[in-house]
Tab-separated table of C-alpha atoms in Angstrom:
chain	number	residue	atom	x	y	z
A	111	CYS	CA	107.798	67.614	84.728
A	112	THR	CA	110.518	65.067	84.026
A	113	ARG	CA	110.499	62.959	80.896
A	114	GLU	CA	112.946	60.477	79.376
A	115	LEU	CA	114.187	62.448	76.372
A	116	VAL	CA	116.014	59.655	74.499
A	117	PRO	CA	114.455	56.178	74.626
A	118	SER	CA	116.730	53.155	74.667
A	119	ARG	CA	117.280	51.746	71.183
A	120	ALA	CA	119.029	48.671	69.865
A	121	GLN	CA	120.922	48.745	66.618
A	122	GLU	CA	119.049	50.583	63.843
A	123	PRO	CA	119.681	51.102	60.128
A	124	PRO	CA	121.978	54.113	59.590
A	125	VAL	CA	119.352	56.212	57.740
A	126	ARG	CA	116.706	55.635	60.433
A	127	ALA	CA	119.270	56.325	63.185
A	128	ARG	CA	120.301	59.628	61.586
A	129	ARG	CA	116.641	60.631	61.143
A	130	ARG	CA	115.880	59.749	64.764
A	131	ALA	CA	118.943	61.653	65.977
A	132	ALA	CA	117.886	64.736	64.005
A	133	ILE	CA	114.361	64.586	65.464
A	134	TRP	CA	115.655	64.283	69.027
A	135	THR	CA	118.220	67.048	68.476
A	136	ALA	CA	115.433	69.376	67.338
A	137	ALA	CA	113.235	68.324	70.259
A	138	VAL	CA	115.989	69.005	72.788
A	139	ALA	CA	116.668	72.394	71.185
A	140	VAL	CA	112.990	73.342	71.489
A	141	LEU	CA	112.947	72.127	75.098
A	142	LEU	CA	116.019	74.190	75.977
A	143	LEU	CA	114.504	77.283	74.394
A	144	SER	CA	111.281	76.725	76.329
A	145	ILE	CA	113.227	76.354	79.586
A	146	ALA	CA	114.917	79.679	78.858
A	147	ALA	CA	111.464	81.210	78.413
A	148	GLY	CA	110.369	79.656	81.687
A	149	THR	CA	107.716	77.226	80.342
A	150	SER	CA	108.018	73.734	78.875
A	151	LEU	CA	106.411	73.585	75.429
A	152	VAL	CA	105.959	69.838	75.886
A	153	THR	CA	104.250	69.685	79.278
A	154	GLY	CA	103.316	73.281	80.059
A	155	CYS	CA	105.058	72.982	83.452
A	156	ARG	CA	107.139	75.843	84.807
A	157	ALA	CA	110.853	75.126	84.520
A	158	PRO	CA	112.857	75.150	87.766
A	159	ARG	CA	114.069	78.672	88.563
A	160	VAL	CA	117.736	77.616	88.561
A	161	LEU	CA	117.415	76.308	84.982
A	162	ARG	CA	115.683	79.470	83.790
A	163	ASP	CA	118.426	81.607	85.334
A	164	ALA	CA	121.121	79.583	83.554
A	165	PHE	CA	119.635	80.610	80.200
A	166	THR	CA	118.958	84.245	81.070
A	167	PRO	CA	121.041	86.582	78.857
A	168	ALA	CA	122.856	89.588	80.258
A	169	THR	CA	120.683	92.677	80.624
A	170	PRO	CA	121.578	95.892	78.723
A	171	HIS	CA	122.660	97.349	82.097
A	172	GLU	CA	125.059	94.425	82.654
A	173	GLN	CA	126.329	94.658	79.073
A	174	TYR	CA	127.011	98.367	79.595
A	175	MET	CA	129.053	97.611	82.718
A	176	ARG	CA	131.044	94.991	80.797
A	177	GLY	CA	131.679	97.575	78.103
A	178	LEU	CA	133.100	99.959	80.709
A	179	GLU	CA	135.365	97.153	81.965
A	180	LYS	CA	136.625	96.344	78.470
A	181	ALA	CA	137.332	100.036	77.883
A	182	GLY	CA	139.305	100.230	81.136
A	183	LEU	CA	136.858	102.734	82.634
A	184	ALA	CA	135.204	100.592	85.290
A	185	ASP	CA	137.653	101.689	88.020
A	186	THR	CA	137.245	105.408	87.431
A	187	ALA	CA	135.601	107.307	90.287
A	188	LEU	CA	132.595	108.249	88.163
A	189	ALA	CA	131.993	104.672	86.971
A	190	ARG	CA	132.324	103.334	90.511
A	191	ASP	CA	129.784	105.868	91.755
A	192	TRP	CA	127.439	104.904	88.905
A	193	ARG	CA	127.767	101.187	89.677
A	194	ASP	CA	127.475	101.694	93.446
A	195	SER	CA	124.309	103.745	92.998
A	196	SER	CA	122.738	101.026	90.850
A	197	VAL	CA	123.362	98.465	93.606
A	198	ALA	CA	122.520	100.660	96.603
A	199	VAL	CA	119.050	101.700	95.396
A	200	LEU	CA	117.982	98.051	95.277
A	201	THR	CA	118.418	97.856	99.057
A	202	ARG	CA	116.222	100.907	99.712
A	203	PRO	CA	113.640	101.211	96.923
A	204	THR	CA	110.865	103.763	97.266
A	205	PRO	CA	107.565	102.021	98.139
A	206	VAL	CA	104.879	103.215	95.740
A	207	ALA	CA	101.381	102.217	94.661
A	208	THR	CA	100.657	101.838	90.977
A	209	PRO	CA	99.861	103.584	88.805
A	210	PHE	CA	102.345	106.380	89.483
A	211	THR	CA	104.305	109.034	87.642
A	212	GLU	CA	107.402	110.677	89.068
A	213	GLU	CA	109.438	113.492	87.576
A	214	LEU	CA	113.080	113.388	88.670
A	215	PHE	CA	116.122	115.582	88.303
A	216	VAL	CA	119.280	113.693	87.361
A	217	ASP	CA	122.578	115.525	87.693
A	218	PRO	CA	124.897	114.303	84.890
A	219	VAL	CA	127.989	114.620	87.099
A	220	ALA	CA	126.424	112.952	90.139
A	221	PRO	CA	125.415	109.468	88.934
A	222	ARG	CA	122.326	108.076	90.602
A	223	ALA	CA	119.565	105.593	89.972
A	224	ALA	CA	115.931	105.495	91.054
A	225	ALA	CA	114.263	102.349	92.385
A	226	TYR	CA	110.639	101.629	93.279
A	227	ALA	CA	109.070	98.775	95.250
A	228	VAL	CA	105.717	97.667	93.823
A	229	THR	CA	103.382	94.848	94.886
A	230	VAL	CA	102.207	92.738	91.949
A	231	ARG	CA	99.944	89.674	91.930
A	232	ARG	CA	100.335	86.667	89.698
A	233	GLY	CA	98.007	87.344	86.801
A	234	GLN	CA	98.871	91.039	86.596
A	235	ARG	CA	101.243	92.743	84.192
A	236	LEU	CA	103.489	95.573	85.365
A	237	GLU	CA	104.548	98.076	82.693
A	238	ILE	CA	107.248	100.709	83.218
A	239	GLN	CA	108.035	103.562	80.838
A	240	ALA	CA	110.932	105.998	81.304
A	241	THR	CA	111.867	109.090	79.283
A	242	LEU	CA	114.756	111.516	79.714
A	243	GLN	CA	114.732	115.126	78.569
A	244	SER	CA	118.411	115.884	78.117
A	245	ASP	CA	120.714	118.125	76.131
A	246	ALA	CA	122.190	115.020	74.493
A	247	SER	CA	120.819	111.652	73.474
A	248	ALA	CA	121.147	109.074	76.236
A	249	ARG	CA	120.479	105.444	76.929
A	250	LEU	CA	118.123	104.562	79.752
A	251	PHE	CA	118.301	101.248	81.572
A	252	VAL	CA	115.013	99.930	82.959
A	253	ASP	CA	115.192	96.681	84.959
A	254	VAL	CA	112.640	94.743	87.016
A	255	PHE	CA	113.780	92.572	89.929
A	256	GLU	CA	111.956	90.108	92.142
A	257	ALA	CA	112.652	90.963	95.758
A	258	GLY	CA	114.313	88.045	97.505
A	259	ALA	CA	114.288	85.842	94.393
A	260	GLY	CA	117.945	84.977	94.870
A	261	GLY	CA	117.670	84.371	98.609
A	262	PRO	CA	116.794	86.590	101.574
A	263	GLY	CA	117.348	90.221	100.648
A	264	THR	CA	118.824	89.413	97.228
A	265	PRO	CA	116.827	90.818	94.298
A	266	ARG	CA	117.284	89.123	90.942
A	267	ALA	CA	116.660	90.621	87.510
A	268	ARG	CA	113.518	89.250	85.848
A	269	ALA	CA	112.826	91.674	82.998
A	270	SER	CA	114.565	94.558	81.245
A	271	ALA	CA	113.861	97.078	78.548
A	272	PRO	CA	115.468	95.860	75.304
A	273	GLU	CA	118.632	97.582	74.104
A	274	GLY	CA	117.761	101.016	72.742
A	275	GLU	CA	114.330	101.091	74.421
A	276	SER	CA	113.108	102.398	77.764
A	277	ARG	CA	109.924	100.378	78.325
A	278	ALA	CA	109.837	97.131	80.332
A	279	ALA	CA	107.005	94.748	81.197
A	280	PHE	CA	106.843	91.906	83.706
A	281	GLU	CA	104.329	89.194	84.614
A	282	PRO	CA	105.324	87.486	87.897
A	283	ASP	CA	104.732	83.796	88.529
A	284	ARG	CA	103.891	84.457	92.182
A	285	ASP	CA	102.397	87.226	94.300
A	286	GLY	CA	104.974	89.514	95.855
A	287	ARG	CA	107.050	92.645	95.733
A	288	VAL	CA	109.104	93.610	92.708
A	289	ILE	CA	111.698	96.355	92.397
A	290	VAL	CA	111.940	98.605	89.359
A	291	ARG	CA	115.246	100.358	88.711
A	292	VAL	CA	115.730	103.198	86.240
A	293	GLN	CA	119.170	104.657	85.502
A	294	PRO	CA	120.594	106.811	82.685
A	295	GLU	CA	124.021	106.044	81.283
A	296	LEU	CA	127.100	107.847	82.558
A	297	LEU	CA	127.354	111.631	82.101
A	298	ARG	CA	123.748	111.980	80.999
A	299	GLY	CA	121.244	113.912	83.045
A	300	GLY	CA	118.174	116.067	82.835
A	301	ARG	CA	114.517	115.590	83.632
A	302	LEU	CA	113.647	111.917	84.052
A	303	ARG	CA	110.011	110.820	83.901
A	304	VAL	CA	109.053	107.357	85.211
A	305	THR	CA	105.524	106.039	84.712
A	306	SER	CA	104.010	102.699	85.702
A	307	ARG	CA	100.714	100.895	85.403
A	308	LEU	CA	99.210	97.501	86.271
A	309	THR	CA	96.871	95.587	83.986
A	310	ALA	CA	95.182	92.203	84.057
A	311	THR	CA	96.971	89.785	81.725
A	312	LEU	CA	93.771	88.192	80.399
A	313	LEU	CA	90.591	89.578	78.906
A	314	PHE	CA	87.458	89.550	81.072
A	315	PRO	CA	85.650	86.521	79.569
A	316	VAL	CA	82.097	87.919	79.731
A	317	PRO	CA	81.981	91.266	77.926
A	318	GLY	CA	79.256	93.756	78.704
A	319	VAL	CA	79.111	93.100	82.447
A	320	THR	CA	81.041	94.850	85.203
A	321	PRO	CA	83.550	93.126	87.502
A	322	ALA	CA	80.810	93.266	90.161
A	323	ALA	CA	79.250	90.314	88.339
A	324	LEU	CA	82.150	88.223	89.658
A	325	ARG	CA	80.566	86.986	92.901
A	326	SER	CA	81.644	83.485	93.843
A	327	VAL	CA	85.341	83.625	94.589
A	328	PHE	CA	88.226	81.196	94.383
A	329	GLY	CA	88.549	78.833	97.360
A	330	ASP	CA	84.934	78.989	98.532
A	331	PRO	CA	83.851	75.628	100.083
A	332	ARG	CA	81.687	73.322	97.986
A	333	ASP	CA	79.778	70.079	98.732
A	334	ALA	CA	79.702	70.692	102.509
A	335	GLY	CA	83.425	71.400	102.576
A	336	GLN	CA	84.426	68.281	100.611
A	337	ARG	CA	86.064	70.396	97.922
A	338	ARG	CA	86.836	74.007	97.174
A	339	HIS	CA	85.758	76.278	94.354
A	340	GLU	CA	88.572	76.186	91.789
A	341	GLY	CA	87.559	79.270	89.862
A	342	VAL	CA	85.289	82.312	89.826
A	343	ASP	CA	81.636	82.650	88.803
A	344	ILE	CA	80.609	85.526	86.551
A	345	PHE	CA	76.844	86.051	86.481
A	346	ALA	CA	75.152	87.299	83.327
A	347	PRO	CA	71.876	86.747	81.425
A	348	ARG	CA	71.499	83.429	79.627
A	349	GLY	CA	72.931	83.567	76.133
A	350	THR	CA	75.466	86.335	76.881
A	351	PRO	CA	78.549	85.720	74.721
A	352	VAL	CA	81.609	84.174	76.390
A	353	VAL	CA	84.926	85.141	74.807
A	354	ALA	CA	88.402	83.643	74.872
A	355	ALA	CA	90.446	85.343	77.590
A	356	SER	CA	93.622	84.894	75.489
A	357	ASP	CA	94.914	83.399	72.289
A	358	GLY	CA	94.957	79.617	72.417
A	359	VAL	CA	93.873	76.276	71.053
A	360	VAL	CA	90.658	74.498	72.044
A	361	THR	CA	91.644	71.172	73.574
A	362	SER	CA	88.153	70.021	74.535
A	363	ALA	CA	84.532	71.025	73.993
A	364	GLY	CA	82.305	68.466	75.654
A	365	GLU	CA	79.824	67.900	78.456
A	366	THR	CA	80.309	66.684	82.049
A	367	ALA	CA	77.981	66.093	84.972
A	368	ARG	CA	79.535	68.866	87.059
A	369	GLY	CA	80.502	71.455	84.447
A	370	GLY	CA	77.735	70.881	81.956
A	371	ARG	CA	78.770	72.148	78.539
A	372	VAL	CA	82.442	73.082	78.898
A	373	VAL	CA	85.318	74.377	76.805
A	374	TRP	CA	89.004	73.872	77.626
A	375	LEU	CA	91.465	76.320	76.063
A	376	TRP	CA	95.258	75.895	76.152
A	377	ASN	CA	97.252	79.133	76.466
A	378	ALA	CA	100.751	78.006	75.464
A	379	ALA	CA	102.380	81.408	76.046
A	380	ARG	CA	101.743	81.109	79.794
A	381	GLY	CA	101.577	77.323	80.101
A	382	GLN	CA	97.993	77.475	81.376
A	383	ALA	CA	94.698	75.745	80.681
A	384	GLN	CA	91.508	77.832	80.838
A	385	TYR	CA	88.203	76.191	81.804
A	386	TYR	CA	84.835	77.635	80.736
A	387	ALA	CA	81.848	75.792	82.289
A	388	HIS	CA	78.012	75.811	82.559
A	389	LEU	CA	77.695	77.097	78.963
A	390	SER	CA	74.318	77.031	77.263
A	391	GLU	CA	76.103	76.281	74.011
A	392	GLN	CA	79.651	75.871	72.678
A	393	LEU	CA	80.693	77.676	69.504
A	394	VAL	CA	84.126	76.074	69.012
A	395	THR	CA	85.468	72.595	68.327
A	396	PRO	CA	88.556	70.722	69.582
A	397	GLY	CA	91.735	71.699	67.761
A	398	GLN	CA	90.393	75.114	66.765
A	399	LEU	CA	92.757	78.082	67.136
A	400	VAL	CA	91.112	81.128	68.677
A	401	ARG	CA	92.220	84.680	69.236
A	402	ARG	CA	91.746	86.764	72.362
A	403	GLY	CA	88.174	88.092	72.299
A	404	ASP	CA	86.727	85.442	69.940
A	405	VAL	CA	83.290	84.199	71.018
A	406	ILE	CA	83.628	80.570	72.133
A	407	GLY	CA	80.240	79.971	73.801
A	408	ARG	CA	77.306	81.475	75.644
A	409	VAL	CA	76.431	81.821	79.341
A	410	GLY	CA	74.112	79.183	80.766
A	411	ASN	CA	73.523	77.028	83.850
A	412	THR	CA	74.169	73.505	82.611
A	413	GLY	CA	75.678	70.746	84.749
A	414	ASN	CA	75.393	71.106	88.524
A	415	ALA	CA	74.448	74.797	88.098
A	416	ARG	CA	70.936	74.002	86.795
A	417	THR	CA	69.366	75.280	90.041
A	418	THR	CA	71.322	78.578	90.028
A	419	SER	CA	71.141	81.724	87.941
A	420	PRO	CA	73.003	81.586	84.607
A	421	HIS	CA	76.697	82.247	84.999
A	422	LEU	CA	80.124	81.336	83.645
A	423	HIS	CA	82.443	79.312	85.834
A	424	PHE	CA	85.964	80.340	84.766
A	425	GLY	CA	89.055	78.489	85.960
A	426	ILE	CA	92.788	78.567	85.251
A	427	TYR	CA	95.128	75.622	85.767
A	428	ALA	CA	98.929	75.457	85.667
A	429	GLY	CA	99.551	71.732	85.412
A	430	PRO	CA	97.318	70.095	88.034
A	431	ARG	CA	97.194	73.214	90.219
A	432	ALA	CA	94.255	75.601	90.142
A	433	LEU	CA	95.081	79.329	90.180
A	434	ASP	CA	92.890	82.171	91.373
A	435	PRO	CA	91.564	83.658	88.101
A	436	ALA	CA	90.504	86.988	89.626
A	437	PRO	CA	93.871	88.811	89.264
A	438	PHE	CA	94.134	87.543	85.672
A	439	VAL	CA	90.840	89.087	84.543
A	440	ARG	CA	89.761	91.730	87.075
A	441	PRO	CA	90.592	95.263	85.837
A	442	VAL	CA	93.126	96.980	88.076
A	443	PRO	CA	91.673	100.137	89.694
A	444	GLY	CA	93.362	103.429	89.016
A	445	ALA	CA	93.529	103.752	85.254
A	446	ALA	CA	95.832	106.773	85.170
A	447	ALA	CA	98.721	108.030	87.231
A	448	VAL	CA	98.249	111.360	89.018
A	449	PRO	CA	100.562	114.038	87.590
A	450	ALA	CA	102.934	115.828	89.908
A	451	ALA	CA	101.448	118.896	91.549
A	452	ALA	CA	104.841	120.528	92.142
A	453	SER	CA	106.285	122.951	89.607
A	454	LEU	CA	108.578	120.844	87.453
A	455	GLU	CA	110.720	123.874	86.640
A	456	ARG	CA	112.063	123.666	90.197
A	457	LEU	CA	113.594	120.206	89.746
A	458	GLY	CA	117.208	120.387	90.908
A	459	ALA	CA	116.680	123.721	92.686
A	460	TRP	CA	116.700	124.551	96.386
A	461	ALA	CA	113.468	124.750	98.386
A	462	ARG	CA	112.817	125.508	102.055
A	463	VAL	CA	110.575	124.117	104.778
A	464	THR	CA	107.900	126.683	105.638
A	465	SER	CA	105.686	124.652	107.987
A	466	ALA	CA	106.549	124.243	111.667
A	467	ARG	CA	107.970	120.813	110.795
A	468	ALA	CA	108.187	118.538	107.792
A	469	ASP	CA	108.145	114.771	108.234
A	470	VAL	CA	110.500	113.057	105.798
A	471	ARG	CA	108.992	109.752	104.642
A	472	ALA	CA	110.495	106.747	102.864
A	473	GLY	CA	107.760	106.945	100.239
A	474	PRO	CA	105.098	109.319	98.936
A	475	ALA	CA	102.469	108.394	101.531
A	476	ALA	CA	101.534	109.609	105.002
A	477	ASP	CA	101.882	106.082	106.394
A	478	ALA	CA	105.325	105.445	104.883
A	479	PRO	CA	108.138	105.004	107.433
A	480	GLU	CA	109.413	108.269	108.918
A	481	LEU	CA	113.084	108.960	108.199
A	482	ALA	CA	113.586	112.386	109.740
A	483	VAL	CA	111.851	115.543	110.964
A	484	LEU	CA	112.936	118.875	109.505
A	485	PRO	CA	112.299	122.130	111.382
A	486	ARG	CA	111.153	125.342	109.729
A	487	ASN	CA	113.676	127.031	107.392
A	488	THR	CA	115.580	123.805	106.588
A	489	PRO	CA	116.825	124.006	102.984
A	490	VAL	CA	116.348	120.943	100.781
A	491	ARG	CA	117.077	120.261	97.150
A	492	VAL	CA	114.165	119.217	94.932
A	493	ALA	CA	115.061	115.850	93.391
A	494	GLY	CA	111.638	114.728	92.180
A	495	ALA	CA	107.891	115.250	92.275
A	496	LEU	CA	105.188	112.592	92.580
A	497	ASP	CA	101.529	113.535	93.016
A	498	ARG	CA	101.470	115.948	96.028
A	499	TRP	CA	104.828	114.844	97.364
A	500	VAL	CA	108.322	116.121	96.707
A	501	ARG	CA	111.409	113.910	96.709
A	502	VAL	CA	114.107	115.930	98.472
A	503	LEU	CA	117.838	115.644	99.035
A	504	LEU	CA	118.657	116.640	102.602
A	505	PRO	CA	121.663	118.727	103.643
A	506	ASP	CA	123.222	115.656	105.320
A	507	ALA	CA	122.964	113.656	102.046
A	508	GLY	CA	119.796	111.826	103.109
A	509	GLU	CA	116.816	111.468	100.806
A	510	GLY	CA	113.085	111.126	101.273
A	511	PHE	CA	109.635	112.542	100.556
A	512	VAL	CA	107.932	115.517	102.156
A	513	PRO	CA	104.445	116.919	101.466
A	514	LEU	CA	104.408	119.673	98.873
A	515	ALA	CA	102.341	121.826	101.256
A	516	SER	CA	105.232	122.008	103.747
A	517	LEU	CA	107.689	123.582	101.277
A	518	ALA	CA	108.322	126.867	99.530
A	519	LEU	CA	109.636	125.874	96.094
A	520	SER	CA	110.835	129.386	95.207
A	521	PRO	CA	111.958	130.752	98.570
A	522	GLY	CA	113.270	134.258	98.980
A	523	PRO	CA	116.190	135.097	101.275
A	524	LEU	CA	115.742	134.747	105.032
A	525	ARG	CA	118.082	137.616	105.815
A	526	ARG	CA	121.306	139.302	104.779
A	527	VAL	CA	124.328	139.474	107.073
A	528	GLN	CA	127.704	141.195	107.156
A	529	VAL	CA	130.450	138.992	108.585
A	530	THR	CA	132.830	140.429	111.185
A	531	ALA	CA	135.656	137.898	110.759
A	532	ASP	CA	137.072	135.566	108.119
A	533	THR	CA	134.239	133.151	107.361
A	534	ALA	CA	134.700	129.840	105.538
A	535	VAL	CA	132.012	128.845	103.043
A	536	ARG	CA	132.126	125.035	102.794
A	537	THR	CA	130.760	122.435	100.385
A	538	ARG	CA	128.689	120.677	103.074
A	539	PRO	CA	127.220	121.624	106.465
A	540	GLU	CA	130.097	119.955	108.320
A	541	PRO	CA	132.972	121.599	110.244
A	542	ASP	CA	135.630	119.651	108.335
A	543	ALA	CA	134.061	119.854	104.859
A	544	PRO	CA	136.238	121.328	102.071
A	545	VAL	CA	136.328	125.130	101.993
A	546	ARG	CA	134.844	126.580	98.820
A	547	MET	CA	135.883	130.152	99.561
A	548	LEU	CA	136.829	132.502	102.399
A	549	ILE	CA	134.745	135.624	103.029
A	550	PRO	CA	136.795	138.462	104.574
A	551	PRO	CA	135.491	140.790	107.310
A	552	ALA	CA	132.754	143.166	106.144
A	553	GLY	CA	131.800	140.711	103.422
A	554	ARG	CA	128.094	140.182	102.828
A	555	LEU	CA	126.166	136.910	102.662
A	556	THR	CA	122.533	136.101	101.948
A	557	VAL	CA	121.072	133.379	104.181
A	558	LEU	CA	118.764	130.983	102.297
A	559	GLY	CA	118.123	128.438	105.058
A	560	THR	CA	119.487	126.894	108.233
A	561	PHE	CA	120.498	123.365	109.184
A	562	GLY	CA	121.771	122.856	112.713
A	563	GLU	CA	124.670	125.243	113.325
A	564	HIS	CA	125.169	125.925	109.618
A	565	ALA	CA	123.388	128.190	107.159
A	566	LEU	CA	123.003	127.799	103.407
A	567	VAL	CA	124.431	131.085	102.121
A	568	GLN	CA	124.880	132.846	98.828
A	569	THR	CA	127.755	135.228	98.161
A	570	GLU	CA	127.457	138.523	96.345
A	571	SER	CA	128.835	136.773	93.230
A	572	GLY	CA	126.006	134.200	93.353
A	573	GLU	CA	127.952	131.179	94.642
A	574	ARG	CA	126.367	128.989	97.311
A	575	GLY	CA	127.718	126.993	100.203
A	576	TRP	CA	127.497	126.404	103.956
A	577	ALA	CA	128.804	128.669	106.697
A	578	ARG	CA	128.668	128.914	110.470
A	579	LEU	CA	127.397	132.418	111.322
């Protein structure tokens, strides 16, 4: 994609030299802007990743951190916790399948972020929407990272919700895993709702037929293995309209021995050429601007398809390289996210394991990695709800997902006890954790759950903590 930007010139008249300089200055400015966007407007080639990164502006999340630094607040304990949480979740994102919706509880005095790992194919568009129900207005930061884009294990920001908004969208330039991070600003909490969906970036080019009509796939051998199929075939009755898969300009509308009647469409926004072949007729001319969904031709079997049933051969090219068109046009299954089955009023409250055991998983799926096994009567705090899974905070500060069916979300007391000696009620189920209060002999405690040698207890005044009984 290299070009000589400024040709060698001998001496020129001053007026012509100034005019030429102005033209080249404008051209370089356009080229730099296109590199920042990731695509050359001149050649359509993808700019090297290092150049794109050099022109990437700071995200709203990064600008917020800089604001804390300028205000002298970045070294406060709360700001450090907020920053550390935003970094830590990127190393252990929750693996999820899209579409999904999760309801989360965010404690305003315990800063935390949520991160999700999603697999996205080139040609698909990932959309993330976050909303926060809070007592006060709050900013939400939504960022999308490519896993490993900055080297092994180093995610790099690729898209963000604009300042003041909480919706982000991302179209990757390669198949792989992306990480979505959602985080409210400092001292803002409440009920956080995160929703995602995947869509195809282009319109299916033959309306009125189902994706099942797409039969011959990308990469199939052709001509006894001498070449491969550089597109997909969509079968439909002769004369069925063929529409533009995106906005673009018609660069060619001619006839070839192999493709028959063909149309080439240039999609400048993505730096891609679209190829429509075997048409029975073309309804556009070179240089014509078309909009997504405009009829540009009709299905046929011209060219080397004259012995086959009528169909559209559809191809996509980025420079000289053919791309698999299927992810670009095939509708993504699962049109709507499944709402959480758990009672959302229990977000932030304590629950208790009621089954013989509860397997704690890294994600909301039975085949997600197992993190821990909780015995009956283990208390957990409800941090989120996704489909039929509950995100829980464990007594030892761990976090994971357990099936909703293994929990009691509104558990009653296990038993009531009267202590016979001074009993320390601590902040955590650890022998050296800070003491919240001391219960004198004959004092009464209600046991809400057990974890190892400790019990989650509630005093007669309603305060909760951990005690060894």
